[in-house]
């Protein structure tokens, strides 16, 4: 049949090309770049000491065994990371949390996406504690805010300096662009012909907004604008974006705080449900991974600093991201 003949001839041509050493038919494999952005929980507060306990316990060790081998903590040869301007870069492993005896969502996120894709992966992590979306992460489309600070000398309230608004947003874009310009210094054997592709953005933030009612009231609109502005400023109109739930206090928050937490989480989720973001923005819950009745390695602000919690959050972020990237 004609179809069979075409297939046979195509196979013959390919065989001849390979025999002649023709390499121009090789499929390009651009480095997949993921941006992880947020405040202190994205910095990472998972205690490495707790991770060691989990690995030493036969009941829990299996879930974490890929993180360590006979030579010590594993560093992946196909996943690389750059953390802020000055927090380090190199192969993905431990050491990219704040402080360095901690780790964040980047660890297991990197293993999930690294396992899912054949291409090399670069994670650019931009995170600073105490940054509100209403102020320092404020996206350009939200305009200037009208917040105040107390003057240390006069003790009087005064407007925040204009340059404060969007400071962390601008720093994130700058770090991303500088990292991509110098990607060959981060990713070994980087092939300029293959290049890179912006593959996803994770935003895990919110505590400094939920504790201020005025900031909380505008959070939903600011988050919408963040999604749009990040895509515009990175020239990636359909960039898959994960919104990490502010899951402080777990699935059932204290009664006195419950209404506020549920309202905040709904604002985050509602952004992911906007028609324009269908299929390329995902809301990922983190509250189910809170372990409130176990040992604490940090304050309640940081999911108790538990390694299992930050590991599971990173895994959930990774799975949601892989699903969006592959479906798009």
Short mmCIF file of C-alpha atoms in Angstrom, two decimals:
data_model
loop_
_atom_site.label_atom_id
_atom_site.label_comp_id
_atom_site.label_asym_id
_atom_site.label_seq_id
_atom_site.Cartn_x
_atom_site.Cartn_y
_atom_site.Cartn_z
CA UNK A 1 0.00 0.00 0.00
CA UNK A 2 1.16 3.60 -0.64
CA UNK A 3 1.36 4.38 3.08
CA UNK A 4 3.57 1.38 3.75
CA UNK A 5 5.84 2.37 0.88
CA UNK A 6 6.26 5.91 2.27
CA UNK A 7 7.11 4.56 5.70
CA UNK A 8 9.67 2.13 4.28
CA UNK A 9 11.31 4.86 2.18
CA UNK A 10 11.38 7.24 5.19
CA UNK A 11 13.04 4.56 7.29
CA UNK A 12 15.62 3.99 4.57
CA UNK A 13 16.40 7.72 4.35
CA UNK A 14 16.82 7.99 8.13
CA UNK A 15 19.07 4.95 8.18
CA UNK A 16 21.25 6.49 5.45
CA UNK A 17 21.47 9.79 7.35
CA UNK A 18 22.55 8.08 10.56
CA UNK A 19 25.05 5.97 8.64
CA UNK A 20 26.54 9.15 7.16
CA UNK A 21 26.80 10.73 10.61
CA UNK A 22 24.28 13.47 9.92
CA UNK A 23 23.46 15.10 13.26
CA UNK A 24 21.21 17.96 12.17
CA UNK A 25 18.18 15.73 12.74
CA UNK A 26 18.84 15.64 16.49
CA UNK A 27 15.98 16.97 18.57
CA UNK A 28 16.81 20.12 20.54
CA UNK A 29 16.71 19.74 24.31
CA UNK A 30 16.40 23.20 25.85
CA UNK A 31 17.00 23.48 29.58
CA UNK A 32 13.68 23.69 31.41
CA UNK A 33 13.68 26.71 33.73
CA UNK A 34 11.41 26.94 36.77
CA UNK A 35 11.15 30.01 39.00
CA UNK A 36 10.34 29.51 42.69
CA UNK A 37 9.30 32.75 44.34
CA UNK A 38 7.95 33.81 47.74
CA UNK A 39 8.76 34.75 51.30
CA UNK A 40 10.08 32.83 54.31
CA UNK A 41 8.37 29.50 53.66
CA UNK A 42 9.77 29.52 50.13
CA UNK A 43 13.18 30.38 51.58
CA UNK A 44 12.80 27.06 53.33
CA UNK A 45 12.51 26.17 56.99
CA UNK A 46 12.52 22.37 56.81
CA UNK A 47 15.05 21.16 59.38
CA UNK A 48 17.76 18.89 58.00
CA UNK A 49 18.06 17.40 61.50
CA UNK A 50 14.44 16.26 61.18
CA UNK A 51 15.14 14.83 57.74
CA UNK A 52 17.91 12.74 59.29
CA UNK A 53 15.42 11.44 61.87
CA UNK A 54 12.97 10.49 59.13
CA UNK A 55 15.68 8.59 57.27
CA UNK A 56 16.77 6.79 60.42
CA UNK A 57 13.24 5.57 61.15
CA UNK A 58 12.32 2.40 59.18
CA UNK A 59 8.68 3.49 59.22
CA UNK A 60 9.41 6.66 57.25
CA UNK A 61 12.78 6.13 55.56
CA UNK A 62 11.47 4.81 52.24
CA UNK A 63 9.88 8.10 51.18
CA UNK A 64 13.15 9.97 51.56
CA UNK A 65 15.73 7.36 50.56
CA UNK A 66 16.39 9.00 47.18
CA UNK A 67 17.83 12.01 49.00
CA UNK A 68 20.84 10.12 50.36
CA UNK A 69 23.12 7.33 49.19
CA UNK A 70 26.28 5.65 50.46
CA UNK A 71 28.27 8.79 49.69
CA UNK A 72 25.99 11.14 51.63
CA UNK A 73 23.33 13.62 50.53
CA UNK A 74 22.51 13.26 46.84
CA UNK A 75 23.21 16.05 44.38
CA UNK A 76 21.47 15.66 41.04
CA UNK A 77 23.48 15.83 37.83
CA UNK A 78 20.50 16.97 35.78
CA UNK A 79 18.89 19.58 38.06
CA UNK A 80 20.63 22.81 39.01
CA UNK A 81 19.70 25.75 41.19
CA UNK A 82 20.48 29.43 41.63
CA UNK A 83 19.24 31.01 44.88
CA UNK A 84 18.96 34.81 45.05
CA UNK A 85 22.07 36.86 44.31
CA UNK A 86 24.17 35.44 47.09
CA UNK A 87 22.67 32.23 48.50
CA UNK A 88 24.52 29.85 46.27
CA UNK A 89 24.20 27.91 43.03
CA UNK A 90 25.07 24.45 41.77
CA UNK A 91 23.65 20.95 41.64
CA UNK A 92 20.33 20.51 43.40
CA UNK A 93 20.74 19.07 46.87
CA UNK A 94 20.64 20.31 50.42
CA UNK A 95 21.97 23.72 51.38
CA UNK A 96 19.55 25.99 49.54
CA UNK A 97 17.34 26.94 52.48
CA UNK A 98 17.58 29.79 54.97
CA UNK A 99 19.50 29.24 57.16
CA UNK A 100 21.67 26.63 55.45
CA UNK A 101 20.72 23.88 57.91
CA UNK A 102 17.21 24.06 56.42
CA UNK A 103 15.65 23.29 53.06
CA UNK A 104 12.56 24.41 51.22
CA UNK A 105 10.11 23.23 48.55
CA UNK A 106 12.89 23.38 45.95
CA UNK A 107 14.39 20.07 47.10
CA UNK A 108 11.59 17.64 46.31
CA UNK A 109 10.16 19.91 43.60
CA UNK A 110 13.47 19.50 41.80
CA UNK A 111 13.37 15.72 42.13
CA UNK A 112 9.82 15.56 40.77
CA UNK A 113 10.46 17.73 37.71
CA UNK A 114 13.89 16.20 37.19
CA UNK A 115 12.36 12.73 37.05
CA UNK A 116 9.54 13.87 34.77
CA UNK A 117 11.61 15.44 32.00
CA UNK A 118 14.56 14.20 29.97
CA UNK A 119 15.95 17.72 29.60
CA UNK A 120 18.17 19.36 32.18
CA UNK A 121 16.38 21.56 34.70
CA UNK A 122 17.33 24.90 36.22
CA UNK A 123 15.54 26.21 39.29
CA UNK A 124 15.87 29.94 39.97
CA UNK A 125 14.79 30.58 43.53
CA UNK A 126 13.93 34.13 44.59
CA UNK A 127 12.72 34.36 48.18
CA UNK A 128 12.94 36.80 51.06
CA UNK A 129 11.21 36.70 54.43
CA UNK A 130 8.69 39.32 55.49
CA UNK A 131 7.61 40.47 52.02
CA UNK A 132 3.96 41.36 51.43
CA UNK A 133 2.31 41.12 48.03
CA UNK A 134 0.68 44.47 48.74
CA UNK A 135 4.07 46.17 49.14
CA UNK A 136 7.41 44.63 48.12
CA UNK A 137 6.00 41.97 45.79
CA UNK A 138 3.47 44.45 44.45
CA UNK A 139 3.09 43.91 40.67
CA UNK A 140 3.23 46.94 38.35
CA UNK A 141 -0.41 46.67 37.28
CA UNK A 142 -1.52 47.25 40.89
CA UNK A 143 -0.03 50.74 40.89
CA UNK A 144 1.53 52.39 43.91
CA UNK A 145 0.10 51.48 47.31
CA UNK A 146 -0.75 53.86 50.13
CA UNK A 147 0.86 52.24 53.15
CA UNK A 148 2.77 53.91 55.95
CA UNK A 149 5.70 53.29 58.26
CA UNK A 150 6.67 54.83 61.57
CA UNK A 151 9.55 57.28 61.51
CA UNK A 152 12.23 56.01 63.92
CA UNK A 153 13.16 59.50 65.07
CA UNK A 154 9.81 61.31 65.25
CA UNK A 155 7.69 58.18 65.89
CA UNK A 156 5.16 59.65 63.45
CA UNK A 157 3.55 57.69 60.63
CA UNK A 158 4.78 58.61 57.17
CA UNK A 159 4.19 57.22 53.65
CA UNK A 160 6.39 54.34 52.56
CA UNK A 161 9.08 55.41 50.08
CA UNK A 162 7.83 54.94 46.55
CA UNK A 163 10.73 52.63 45.65
CA UNK A 164 9.59 50.16 48.34
CA UNK A 165 6.60 49.12 46.24
CA UNK A 166 7.48 46.24 43.94
CA UNK A 167 11.05 45.97 45.23
CA UNK A 168 10.96 42.15 45.55
CA UNK A 169 9.03 41.84 42.28
CA UNK A 170 11.73 43.78 40.43
CA UNK A 171 14.50 41.86 42.19
CA UNK A 172 12.89 38.59 41.11
CA UNK A 173 12.78 39.63 37.47
CA UNK A 174 16.34 40.92 37.61
CA UNK A 175 17.70 37.72 39.18
CA UNK A 176 15.85 35.60 36.64
CA UNK A 177 17.12 37.60 33.68
CA UNK A 178 20.69 37.76 34.98
CA UNK A 179 20.65 34.03 35.69
CA UNK A 180 19.46 33.28 32.17
CA UNK A 181 22.08 35.57 30.66
CA UNK A 182 24.73 33.64 32.58
CA UNK A 183 23.06 30.25 32.42
CA UNK A 184 26.25 28.64 31.10
CA UNK A 185 27.87 29.46 34.46
CA UNK A 186 25.13 27.61 36.35
CA UNK A 187 24.29 24.65 34.10
CA UNK A 188 27.41 22.63 33.16
CA UNK A 189 27.91 21.89 29.45
CA UNK A 190 25.10 24.26 28.53
CA UNK A 191 24.38 24.08 24.80
CA UNK A 192 23.62 27.52 23.36
CA UNK A 193 22.07 25.97 20.27
CA UNK A 194 19.52 24.10 22.38
CA UNK A 195 18.96 27.11 24.63
CA UNK A 196 16.43 27.19 27.44
CA UNK A 197 12.69 27.61 27.90
CA UNK A 198 10.79 29.21 30.74
CA UNK A 199 8.67 26.30 31.90
CA UNK A 200 6.96 27.37 35.12
CA UNK A 201 6.63 29.75 38.07
CA UNK A 202 5.68 28.89 41.66
CA UNK A 203 4.47 31.58 44.07
CA UNK A 204 4.36 30.60 47.76
CA UNK A 205 3.66 33.64 49.89
CA UNK A 206 1.01 35.44 51.92
CA UNK A 207 1.71 35.63 55.66
CA UNK A 208 2.60 39.32 55.66
CA UNK A 209 -0.69 40.05 53.91
CA UNK A 210 -3.01 37.94 56.02
CA UNK A 211 -1.87 39.64 59.25
CA UNK A 212 -2.89 43.08 57.89
CA UNK A 213 -6.55 43.42 56.96
CA UNK A 214 -5.92 46.21 54.48
CA UNK A 215 -3.32 44.14 52.64
CA UNK A 216 -5.53 41.08 52.80
CA UNK A 217 -8.46 42.96 51.27
CA UNK A 218 -6.52 43.64 48.09
CA UNK A 219 -4.69 40.31 47.94
CA UNK A 220 -6.89 38.67 45.30
CA UNK A 221 -6.54 41.53 42.83
CA UNK A 222 -2.81 41.82 43.46
CA UNK A 223 -2.39 38.08 42.86
CA UNK A 224 -4.27 38.30 39.55
CA UNK A 225 -2.01 41.16 38.50
CA UNK A 226 1.08 39.24 39.57
CA UNK A 227 0.22 36.35 37.23
CA UNK A 228 -0.41 38.69 34.32
CA UNK A 229 2.60 40.90 34.94
CA UNK A 230 5.07 38.05 35.44
CA UNK A 231 4.00 36.56 32.12
CA UNK A 232 4.21 39.91 30.37
CA UNK A 233 7.58 40.91 31.82
CA UNK A 234 9.12 37.51 31.08
CA UNK A 235 7.54 37.40 27.62
CA UNK A 236 5.89 34.08 28.45
CA UNK A 237 2.13 34.60 27.92
CA UNK A 238 1.07 31.07 28.89
CA UNK A 239 3.69 30.35 31.54
CA UNK A 240 2.34 27.64 33.89
CA UNK A 241 1.98 29.08 37.38
CA UNK A 242 1.45 27.31 40.69
CA UNK A 243 -0.09 29.26 43.57
CA UNK A 244 0.87 27.67 46.85
CA UNK A 245 -1.80 27.86 49.52
CA UNK A 246 -0.97 29.79 52.67
CA UNK A 247 -1.68 26.72 54.77
CA UNK A 248 -0.63 27.98 58.19
CA UNK A 249 -2.54 26.25 60.99
CA UNK A 250 -3.46 23.30 58.82
CA UNK A 251 -6.78 22.04 57.54
CA UNK A 252 -8.65 23.19 60.65
CA UNK A 253 -7.26 26.51 61.91
CA UNK A 254 -7.94 27.78 65.43
CA UNK A 255 -11.52 29.00 65.69
CA UNK A 256 -10.52 32.63 66.29
CA UNK A 257 -8.45 32.64 63.07
CA UNK A 258 -10.41 30.17 60.95
CA UNK A 259 -12.65 32.62 59.11
CA UNK A 260 -9.71 34.78 58.04
CA UNK A 261 -7.60 31.83 56.90
CA UNK A 262 -10.41 30.25 54.90
CA UNK A 263 -11.20 33.59 53.26
CA UNK A 264 -7.55 34.10 52.32
CA UNK A 265 -7.22 30.60 50.89
CA UNK A 266 -10.38 31.13 48.84
CA UNK A 267 -8.92 34.31 47.34
CA UNK A 268 -5.85 32.37 46.28
CA UNK A 269 -7.88 29.55 44.79
CA UNK A 270 -10.32 31.89 43.04
CA UNK A 271 -7.48 33.40 41.02
CA UNK A 272 -6.61 29.95 39.65
CA UNK A 273 -10.26 29.52 38.58
CA UNK A 274 -10.44 32.64 36.42
CA UNK A 275 -11.40 31.68 32.85
CA UNK A 276 -8.30 33.33 31.38
CA UNK A 277 -6.07 31.14 33.58
CA UNK A 278 -7.81 27.85 32.88
CA UNK A 279 -5.33 25.03 32.44
CA UNK A 280 -2.21 27.08 33.14
CA UNK A 281 -2.64 28.30 36.72
CA UNK A 282 -3.01 25.78 39.54
CA UNK A 283 -3.82 26.26 43.21
CA UNK A 284 -2.01 23.72 45.37
CA UNK A 285 -3.06 23.10 48.96
CA UNK A 286 -0.34 22.95 51.61
CA UNK A 287 -2.52 22.79 54.74
CA UNK A 288 -2.94 18.98 54.56
CA UNK A 289 0.80 18.56 55.18
CA UNK A 290 0.81 20.39 58.52
CA UNK A 291 1.70 18.10 61.45
CA UNK A 292 0.50 20.08 64.45
CA UNK A 293 0.70 17.29 67.03
CA UNK A 294 4.29 16.23 66.31
CA UNK A 295 7.71 17.57 67.19
CA UNK A 296 8.29 21.21 66.24
CA UNK A 297 11.56 22.47 64.75
CA UNK A 298 10.48 26.08 64.29
CA UNK A 299 7.62 28.41 65.13
CA UNK A 300 4.12 27.87 63.81
CA UNK A 301 4.81 30.55 61.22
CA UNK A 302 6.95 28.13 59.26
CA UNK A 303 4.94 24.92 59.28
CA UNK A 304 6.78 23.98 62.48
CA UNK A 305 10.01 23.63 60.49
CA UNK A 306 9.20 20.00 59.80
CA UNK A 307 11.12 18.25 57.04
CA UNK A 308 8.19 16.01 56.11
CA UNK A 309 5.96 19.04 55.60
CA UNK A 310 8.35 20.93 53.33
CA UNK A 311 9.16 17.73 51.45
CA UNK A 312 5.46 17.05 50.79
CA UNK A 313 4.79 20.66 49.80
CA UNK A 314 7.62 20.54 47.26
CA UNK A 315 6.31 17.24 45.92
CA UNK A 316 2.80 18.66 45.49
CA UNK A 317 4.12 21.76 43.73
CA UNK A 318 6.18 19.56 41.41
CA UNK A 319 3.34 17.23 40.48
CA UNK A 320 0.99 20.14 39.71
CA UNK A 321 3.66 21.80 37.60
CA UNK A 322 4.50 18.65 35.63
CA UNK A 323 0.83 18.10 34.86
CA UNK A 324 0.42 21.62 33.49
CA UNK A 325 3.65 21.56 31.47
CA UNK A 326 2.83 18.23 29.86
CA UNK A 327 -0.79 19.15 29.11
CA UNK A 328 0.29 22.42 27.52
#
